mmCIF file of C-alpha atoms in Angstrom:
data_model
loop_
_atom_site.group_PDB
_atom_site.id
_atom_site.type_symbol
_atom_site.label_atom_id
_atom_site.label_comp_id
_atom_site.label_asym_id
_atom_site.label_seq_id
_atom_site.Cartn_x
_atom_site.Cartn_y
_atom_site.Cartn_z
ATOM 1 C CA MET A 231 0.000 0.000 0.000
ATOM 2 C CA ALA A 232 2.863 2.412 0.734
ATOM 3 C CA PHE A 233 6.646 2.717 0.694
ATOM 4 C CA THR A 234 6.696 3.778 4.337
ATOM 5 C CA ASN A 235 6.133 2.014 7.607
ATOM 6 C CA GLY A 236 4.258 2.783 10.796
ATOM 7 C CA LEU A 237 2.195 5.968 10.937
ATOM 8 C CA ASP A 238 2.802 7.012 7.336
ATOM 9 C CA ALA A 239 1.776 3.627 5.944
ATOM 10 C CA ALA A 240 -1.297 3.633 8.168
ATOM 11 C CA LYS A 241 -2.169 7.124 6.974
ATOM 12 C CA ALA A 242 -1.935 6.102 3.304
ATOM 13 C CA GLN A 243 -4.087 3.074 4.007
ATOM 14 C CA ALA A 244 -6.611 5.236 5.860
ATOM 15 C CA TRP A 245 -6.817 7.565 2.860
ATOM 16 C CA ALA A 246 -7.419 4.566 0.590
ATOM 17 C CA VAL A 247 -10.201 3.226 2.811
ATOM 18 C CA VAL A 248 -11.916 6.624 2.918
ATOM 19 C CA LEU A 249 -11.523 7.069 -0.836
ATOM 20 C CA GLN A 250 -12.954 3.643 -1.639
ATOM 21 C CA SER A 251 -15.897 4.211 0.692
ATOM 22 C CA GLU A 252 -16.592 7.626 -0.818
ATOM 23 C CA LEU A 253 -16.451 6.234 -4.362
ATOM 24 C CA ARG A 254 -18.913 3.452 -3.646
ATOM 25 C CA GLN A 255 -21.345 6.014 -2.271
ATOM 26 C CA THR A 256 -21.047 8.680 -4.989
ATOM 27 C CA VAL A 257 -20.411 6.969 -8.351
ATOM 28 C CA VAL A 258 -23.839 7.212 -10.002
ATOM 29 C CA ALA A 259 -23.309 4.160 -12.214
ATOM 30 C CA MET A 260 -22.667 1.989 -9.155
ATOM 31 C CA ASN A 261 -26.413 2.192 -8.414
ATOM 32 C CA VAL A 262 -27.037 -0.097 -11.396
ATOM 33 C CA ALA A 263 -23.773 -2.078 -11.417
ATOM 34 C CA ASP A 264 -23.326 -5.605 -10.076
ATOM 35 C CA THR A 265 -19.949 -6.266 -8.414
ATOM 36 C CA LYS A 266 -20.427 -10.023 -7.935
ATOM 37 C CA PHE A 267 -17.404 -10.921 -10.083
ATOM 38 C CA GLU A 268 -14.825 -8.759 -8.299
ATOM 39 C CA GLY A 269 -13.372 -11.722 -6.409
ATOM 40 C CA THR A 270 -12.873 -13.594 -9.693
ATOM 41 C CA PHE A 271 -9.961 -11.401 -10.785
ATOM 42 C CA LYS A 272 -7.138 -12.902 -8.751
ATOM 43 C CA ASN A 273 -3.417 -13.478 -9.172
ATOM 44 C CA GLY A 274 -3.087 -10.866 -11.894
ATOM 45 C CA ALA A 275 -5.871 -12.226 -14.129
ATOM 46 C CA LYS A 276 -7.357 -9.360 -16.140
ATOM 47 C CA THR A 277 -9.763 -11.380 -18.309
ATOM 48 C CA VAL A 278 -12.242 -13.986 -17.081
ATOM 49 C CA HIS A 279 -14.286 -16.311 -19.286
ATOM 50 C CA PHE A 280 -17.921 -17.106 -18.567
ATOM 51 C CA PRO A 281 -19.175 -19.967 -20.767
ATOM 52 C CA ARG A 282 -22.938 -20.418 -20.864
ATOM 53 C CA ILE A 283 -25.545 -22.517 -22.609
ATOM 54 C CA LYS A 284 -27.555 -20.765 -25.291
ATOM 55 C CA ALA A 285 -31.301 -20.582 -24.736
ATOM 56 C CA THR A 286 -33.475 -23.157 -26.492
ATOM 57 C CA SER A 287 -37.127 -22.901 -27.494
ATOM 58 C CA GLY A 288 -40.071 -25.241 -27.970
ATOM 59 C CA PHE A 289 -42.126 -25.943 -31.079
ATOM 60 C CA ASP A 290 -45.552 -26.869 -32.393
ATOM 61 C CA ILE A 291 -46.182 -30.608 -32.838
ATOM 62 C CA THR A 292 -47.675 -31.124 -36.284
ATOM 63 C CA GLY A 293 -46.935 -34.789 -36.957
ATOM 64 C CA ALA A 294 -45.589 -38.048 -35.599
ATOM 65 C CA THR A 295 -41.945 -36.922 -35.641
ATOM 66 C CA PHE A 296 -40.021 -33.813 -34.677
ATOM 67 C CA THR A 297 -36.414 -32.590 -34.658
ATOM 68 C CA PRO A 298 -34.889 -31.831 -31.242
ATOM 69 C CA SER A 299 -32.689 -28.754 -30.937
ATOM 70 C CA GLU A 300 -29.040 -29.121 -29.954
ATOM 71 C CA LEU A 301 -27.497 -27.670 -26.818
ATOM 72 C CA GLN A 302 -24.932 -25.047 -27.751
ATOM 73 C CA SER A 303 -22.536 -23.073 -25.595
ATOM 74 C CA GLU A 304 -21.071 -19.617 -26.051
ATOM 75 C CA ASP A 305 -18.250 -17.783 -24.329
ATOM 76 C CA ASP A 306 -18.692 -14.382 -22.690
ATOM 77 C CA THR A 307 -15.701 -12.533 -21.259
ATOM 78 C CA MET A 308 -15.091 -9.646 -18.882
ATOM 79 C CA THR A 309 -11.837 -7.710 -18.947
ATOM 80 C CA LEU A 310 -10.277 -5.162 -16.611
ATOM 81 C CA ASP A 311 -9.165 -2.988 -19.504
ATOM 82 C CA VAL A 312 -8.936 0.474 -17.911
ATOM 83 C CA TYR A 313 -5.923 1.524 -15.856
ATOM 84 C CA LYS A 314 -5.952 5.036 -14.358
ATOM 85 C CA GLY A 315 -3.439 6.868 -12.189
ATOM 86 C CA TRP A 316 -3.165 10.124 -10.223
ATOM 87 C CA SER A 317 -0.117 11.699 -8.590
ATOM 88 C CA VAL A 318 0.870 14.967 -6.909
ATOM 89 C CA ASN A 319 3.839 16.300 -4.936
ATOM 90 C CA PHE A 320 3.443 17.881 -1.499
ATOM 91 C CA ASP A 321 5.817 19.540 0.887
ATOM 92 C CA SER A 322 6.351 17.179 3.831
ATOM 93 C CA ALA A 323 5.275 19.882 6.279
ATOM 94 C CA ASP A 324 1.872 20.016 4.575
ATOM 95 C CA ILE A 325 1.555 16.237 4.584
ATOM 96 C CA GLN A 326 1.883 16.154 8.375
ATOM 97 C CA GLN A 327 -1.257 18.265 8.729
ATOM 98 C CA MET A 328 -3.439 15.994 6.602
ATOM 99 C CA LYS A 329 -6.081 13.669 8.033
ATOM 100 C CA ALA A 330 -8.241 10.953 6.495
ATOM 101 C CA ASN A 331 -11.272 13.191 5.992
ATOM 102 C CA PRO A 332 -13.611 13.220 2.951
ATOM 103 C CA ASN A 333 -13.447 17.024 2.995
ATOM 104 C CA ASN A 334 -9.685 17.000 2.724
ATOM 105 C CA GLU A 335 -8.551 18.391 -0.616
ATOM 106 C CA ILE A 336 -6.518 15.314 -1.551
ATOM 107 C CA ILE A 337 -9.490 13.008 -0.960
ATOM 108 C CA LYS A 338 -11.798 15.395 -2.831
ATOM 109 C CA SER A 339 -9.462 15.537 -5.831
ATOM 110 C CA LEU A 340 -8.906 11.786 -5.892
ATOM 111 C CA LYS A 341 -12.599 11.062 -5.480
ATOM 112 C CA GLN A 342 -13.599 13.374 -8.321
ATOM 113 C CA TYR A 343 -11.018 11.922 -10.695
ATOM 114 C CA PHE A 344 -11.862 8.271 -10.057
ATOM 115 C CA LYS A 345 -15.597 8.996 -9.807
ATOM 116 C CA GLU A 346 -15.561 10.397 -13.344
ATOM 117 C CA SER A 347 -13.343 7.540 -14.541
ATOM 118 C CA TRP A 348 -15.581 4.799 -13.099
ATOM 119 C CA ASP A 349 -18.801 6.475 -14.254
ATOM 120 C CA THR A 350 -17.461 7.047 -17.763
ATOM 121 C CA GLU A 351 -16.334 3.445 -18.219
ATOM 122 C CA ILE A 352 -19.502 1.867 -16.816
ATOM 123 C CA PHE A 353 -21.743 4.104 -18.929
ATOM 124 C CA LYS A 354 -19.654 3.423 -22.035
ATOM 125 C CA LYS A 355 -20.055 -0.330 -21.617
ATOM 126 C CA MET A 356 -23.771 0.097 -20.886
ATOM 127 C CA SER A 357 -24.218 1.957 -24.157
ATOM 128 C CA ALA A 358 -22.294 -0.670 -26.121
ATOM 129 C CA GLY A 359 -23.997 -3.663 -24.485
ATOM 130 C CA ALA A 360 -27.629 -2.534 -24.307
ATOM 131 C CA GLY A 361 -29.973 -5.022 -25.971
ATOM 132 C CA ILE A 362 -32.575 -2.377 -26.817
ATOM 133 C CA ASN A 363 -31.866 0.922 -28.567
ATOM 134 C CA ILE A 364 -34.187 3.813 -29.327
ATOM 135 C CA GLY A 365 -33.451 7.098 -31.069
ATOM 136 C CA GLY A 366 -31.447 5.685 -33.982
ATOM 137 C CA SER A 367 -28.233 7.221 -35.307
ATOM 138 C CA THR A 368 -29.504 10.820 -35.180
ATOM 139 C CA GLY A 369 -31.149 10.680 -31.759
ATOM 140 C CA LEU A 370 -34.488 11.750 -30.360
ATOM 141 C CA THR A 371 -35.387 15.432 -30.371
ATOM 142 C CA LEU A 372 -36.306 16.467 -26.841
ATOM 143 C CA THR A 373 -37.983 19.862 -26.653
ATOM 144 C CA ASN A 374 -39.416 19.887 -23.150
ATOM 145 C CA GLY A 375 -40.105 17.871 -20.025
ATOM 146 C CA GLU A 376 -43.057 16.100 -21.622
ATOM 147 C CA SER A 377 -40.873 14.662 -24.393
ATOM 148 C CA ILE A 378 -38.431 13.397 -21.747
ATOM 149 C CA TYR A 379 -41.308 11.790 -19.867
ATOM 150 C CA ASP A 380 -42.494 10.196 -23.142
ATOM 151 C CA PHE A 381 -39.132 8.557 -23.900
ATOM 152 C CA ILE A 382 -39.021 7.158 -20.365
ATOM 153 C CA LEU A 383 -42.443 5.561 -20.889
ATOM 154 C CA ASP A 384 -41.445 4.265 -24.348
ATOM 155 C CA ALA A 385 -38.250 2.684 -23.040
ATOM 156 C CA ASP A 386 -40.090 1.225 -20.055
ATOM 157 C CA GLN A 387 -42.567 -0.350 -22.467
ATOM 158 C CA LYS A 388 -39.701 -1.860 -24.496
ATOM 159 C CA ILE A 389 -38.237 -3.730 -21.543
ATOM 160 C CA SER A 390 -41.719 -4.856 -20.484
ATOM 161 C CA GLU A 391 -42.190 -6.348 -23.958
ATOM 162 C CA ALA A 392 -38.884 -8.176 -23.427
ATOM 163 C CA ASN A 393 -40.401 -9.848 -20.323
ATOM 164 C CA VAL A 394 -38.100 -8.022 -17.938
ATOM 165 C CA PRO A 395 -39.230 -8.007 -14.272
ATOM 166 C CA MET A 396 -41.246 -4.953 -13.234
ATOM 167 C CA GLU A 397 -39.382 -4.187 -10.010
ATOM 168 C CA ASP A 398 -36.194 -2.101 -9.583
ATOM 169 C CA ARG A 399 -36.486 -0.156 -12.827
ATOM 170 C CA PHE A 400 -34.464 3.013 -13.312
ATOM 171 C CA VAL A 401 -33.685 5.901 -15.647
ATOM 172 C CA ILE A 402 -30.396 7.842 -15.812
ATOM 173 C CA ILE A 403 -30.572 11.297 -17.364
ATOM 174 C CA SER A 404 -28.526 14.499 -17.580
ATOM 175 C CA PRO A 405 -28.898 17.491 -15.243
ATOM 176 C CA ALA A 406 -30.595 19.495 -18.035
ATOM 177 C CA ASP A 407 -33.088 16.663 -18.631
ATOM 178 C CA LEU A 408 -33.793 16.458 -14.916
ATOM 179 C CA LYS A 409 -34.550 20.193 -14.751
ATOM 180 C CA ALA A 410 -37.066 19.961 -17.624
ATOM 181 C CA LEU A 411 -38.605 16.769 -16.225
ATOM 182 C CA LYS A 412 -39.036 18.343 -12.781
ATOM 183 C CA LYS A 413 -40.940 21.268 -14.270
ATOM 184 C CA PHE A 414 -43.216 18.930 -16.211
ATOM 185 C CA MET A 415 -43.886 16.658 -13.246
ATOM 186 C CA ALA A 416 -44.611 19.634 -10.984
ATOM 187 C CA GLY A 417 -47.211 20.793 -13.508
ATOM 188 C CA ARG A 418 -48.921 17.403 -13.154
ATOM 189 C CA ASN A 419 -48.892 17.730 -9.351
ATOM 190 C CA THR A 420 -46.517 14.740 -9.128
ATOM 191 C CA PRO A 421 -43.244 16.471 -8.210
ATOM 192 C CA LEU A 422 -39.973 14.553 -8.148
ATOM 193 C CA GLY A 423 -38.722 16.339 -5.063
ATOM 194 C CA ASP A 424 -36.164 19.055 -4.450
ATOM 195 C CA LYS A 425 -33.157 17.042 -3.296
ATOM 196 C CA ILE A 426 -30.506 14.998 -5.116
ATOM 197 C CA LEU A 427 -28.604 12.500 -2.978
ATOM 198 C CA ALA A 428 -24.841 11.986 -3.159
ATOM 199 C CA ASN A 429 -25.354 8.874 -5.306
ATOM 200 C CA GLY A 430 -27.347 10.847 -7.907
ATOM 201 C CA PHE A 431 -30.812 9.681 -6.862
ATOM 202 C CA ALA A 432 -33.359 12.408 -7.668
ATOM 203 C CA GLY A 433 -36.779 10.794 -7.143
ATOM 204 C CA ASP A 434 -39.264 8.471 -8.840
ATOM 205 C CA VAL A 435 -41.259 8.689 -12.068
ATOM 206 C CA ASP A 436 -44.052 6.158 -12.595
ATOM 207 C CA GLY A 437 -42.245 3.584 -10.473
ATOM 208 C CA LEU A 438 -38.799 4.165 -12.019
ATOM 209 C CA LYS A 439 -35.958 5.484 -9.878
ATOM 210 C CA VAL A 440 -34.459 8.605 -11.448
ATOM 211 C CA PHE A 441 -30.689 9.135 -11.286
ATOM 212 C CA VAL A 442 -28.822 12.124 -12.675
ATOM 213 C CA SER A 443 -25.241 12.165 -13.991
ATOM 214 C CA ASN A 444 -23.011 14.618 -15.794
ATOM 215 C CA ASN A 445 -20.853 11.775 -17.154
ATOM 216 C CA LEU A 446 -23.263 10.176 -19.629
ATOM 217 C CA PRO A 447 -21.768 9.306 -23.041
ATOM 218 C CA LYS A 448 -21.753 11.830 -25.862
ATOM 219 C CA THR A 449 -20.550 11.183 -29.409
ATOM 220 C CA GLY A 450 -20.707 13.994 -31.904
ATOM 221 C CA ALA A 451 -24.235 15.393 -32.013
ATOM 222 C CA VAL A 452 -25.765 12.505 -30.033
ATOM 223 C CA ARG A 453 -25.822 12.002 -26.281
ATOM 224 C CA THR A 454 -27.101 9.070 -24.251
ATOM 225 C CA ALA A 455 -29.576 8.319 -21.477
ATOM 226 C CA PHE A 456 -30.491 4.914 -20.039
ATOM 227 C CA VAL A 457 -33.564 3.061 -18.870
ATOM 228 C CA GLY A 458 -33.163 -0.366 -17.306
ATOM 229 C CA GLN A 459 -33.952 -2.866 -14.598
ATOM 230 C CA GLY A 460 -31.941 -4.061 -11.613
ATOM 231 C CA LYS A 461 -28.178 -4.191 -12.140
ATOM 232 C CA PRO A 462 -27.710 -5.019 -15.845
ATOM 233 C CA VAL A 463 -24.006 -4.091 -15.988
ATOM 234 C CA CYS A 464 -21.182 -5.770 -14.091
ATOM 235 C CA PHE A 465 -18.258 -3.804 -12.657
ATOM 236 C CA ALA A 466 -15.032 -5.082 -11.155
ATOM 237 C CA ALA A 467 -11.712 -3.678 -10.004
ATOM 238 C CA ASP A 468 -8.655 -5.506 -8.758
ATOM 239 C CA ILE A 469 -7.067 -2.206 -7.657
ATOM 240 C CA HIS A 470 -9.832 -0.057 -6.222
ATOM 241 C CA PRO A 471 -7.938 2.251 -5.783
ATOM 242 C CA ASP A 472 -4.824 2.143 -3.619
ATOM 243 C CA ILE A 473 -2.808 5.111 -2.359
ATOM 244 C CA VAL A 474 0.979 5.262 -1.985
ATOM 245 C CA HIS A 475 2.863 7.870 0.055
ATOM 246 C CA VAL A 476 6.497 8.196 -1.049
ATOM 247 C CA LYS A 477 8.497 10.252 1.442
ATOM 248 C CA GLN A 478 11.143 12.764 0.421
ATOM 249 C CA GLU A 479 13.752 10.895 2.481
ATOM 250 C CA VAL A 480 13.918 8.149 -0.168
ATOM 251 C CA LYS A 481 14.232 10.639 -3.044
ATOM 252 C CA GLU A 482 17.708 11.585 -4.161
ATOM 253 C CA ASN A 483 16.948 15.046 -5.534
ATOM 254 C CA SER A 484 13.656 16.214 -4.005
ATOM 255 C CA PHE A 485 12.465 17.552 -0.659
ATOM 256 C CA LYS A 486 8.835 16.845 -1.500
ATOM 257 C CA ASP A 487 6.693 13.858 -0.688
ATOM 258 C CA THR A 488 4.610 12.257 -3.438
ATOM 259 C CA ILE A 489 1.071 10.963 -3.139
ATOM 260 C CA LYS A 490 0.034 8.646 -5.940
ATOM 261 C CA ALA A 491 -2.987 6.466 -6.568
ATOM 262 C CA ARG A 492 -4.169 4.032 -9.220
ATOM 263 C CA SER A 493 -7.148 1.895 -10.105
ATOM 264 C CA ARG A 494 -7.583 -0.911 -12.622
ATOM 265 C CA PHE A 495 -11.167 -1.762 -13.500
ATOM 266 C CA GLY A 496 -13.636 -2.805 -16.170
ATOM 267 C CA ALA A 497 -17.334 -3.148 -16.897
ATOM 268 C CA LYS A 498 -19.468 -5.498 -18.975
ATOM 269 C CA VAL A 499 -23.094 -6.024 -19.987
ATOM 270 C CA PHE A 500 -23.407 -9.774 -20.370
ATOM 271 C CA LEU A 501 -25.548 -11.228 -23.143
ATOM 272 C CA SER A 502 -28.027 -12.597 -20.634
ATOM 273 C CA ASP A 503 -28.637 -9.089 -19.244
ATOM 274 C CA ALA A 504 -28.729 -7.089 -22.482
ATOM 275 C CA ASN A 505 -32.532 -6.888 -22.723
ATOM 276 C CA ARG A 506 -32.693 -5.371 -19.250
ATOM 277 C CA LEU A 507 -31.101 -2.202 -20.596
ATOM 278 C CA VAL A 508 -32.259 0.454 -23.067
ATOM 279 C CA ASN A 509 -29.769 2.829 -24.692
ATOM 280 C CA VAL A 510 -31.599 6.067 -25.518
ATOM 281 C CA ALA A 511 -29.912 8.207 -28.186
ATOM 282 C CA ILE A 512 -30.767 11.909 -27.892
ATOM 283 C CA LYS A 513 -29.963 14.705 -30.330
ATOM 284 C CA VAL A 514 -27.748 17.380 -28.735
#
């Protein structure tokens, strides 16, 4: 965890614990991400294979004979393919005043950097792996809160038609979309509420939990929102993240300490979960 012993090592570890706890509570995408495979990435393994049997279907009996289907397997993989780092120098006198506090500037800076990194990667994989897409290549034109409400209902209908369970459904939209949606819902006397929690939760719309994020994907003139059910994307990290404190005493030509951190992680929408997720393309 650190290149130092005793108090300094304990301090670096304390920072890491606080940082990891803060990330789990504030990364919006973690609300819809399943971390069940994190323990699978051991001993340096960065890719794990998940073989599964393809679904089979029945048939109408129209005669005395029929042809059975064959069991077939397919291989799905998850890879920790993102590796991010952060580093800064501090005067040792300043380091001595630091405490493991979420309000501390070093924790705030680290949290913001890795929060954006985790959110961006999870949302990117959600967009690529969604089994249902609406909006096409040019995206939906959203003019007001009512049109945002309409796309939520349309996407919700799509996953219902895919026989997805009704409980734990969600929508993730941008801050601008949330503002317009709030105005529309207030006009219907069904307000969302006036608070947004640290994890991005902003209220409920017709039984769907509403989350807001500023890190949703955008490509050219098209941006993305999501509607889904449960936890349709998997997330894992084998370094999540650690913090190292390198003291100036071990540096040949510097009187400054260095704080550095890193995280290696990845996300995946497995084939079996694809229909639980709708990628909504929206014209910018």
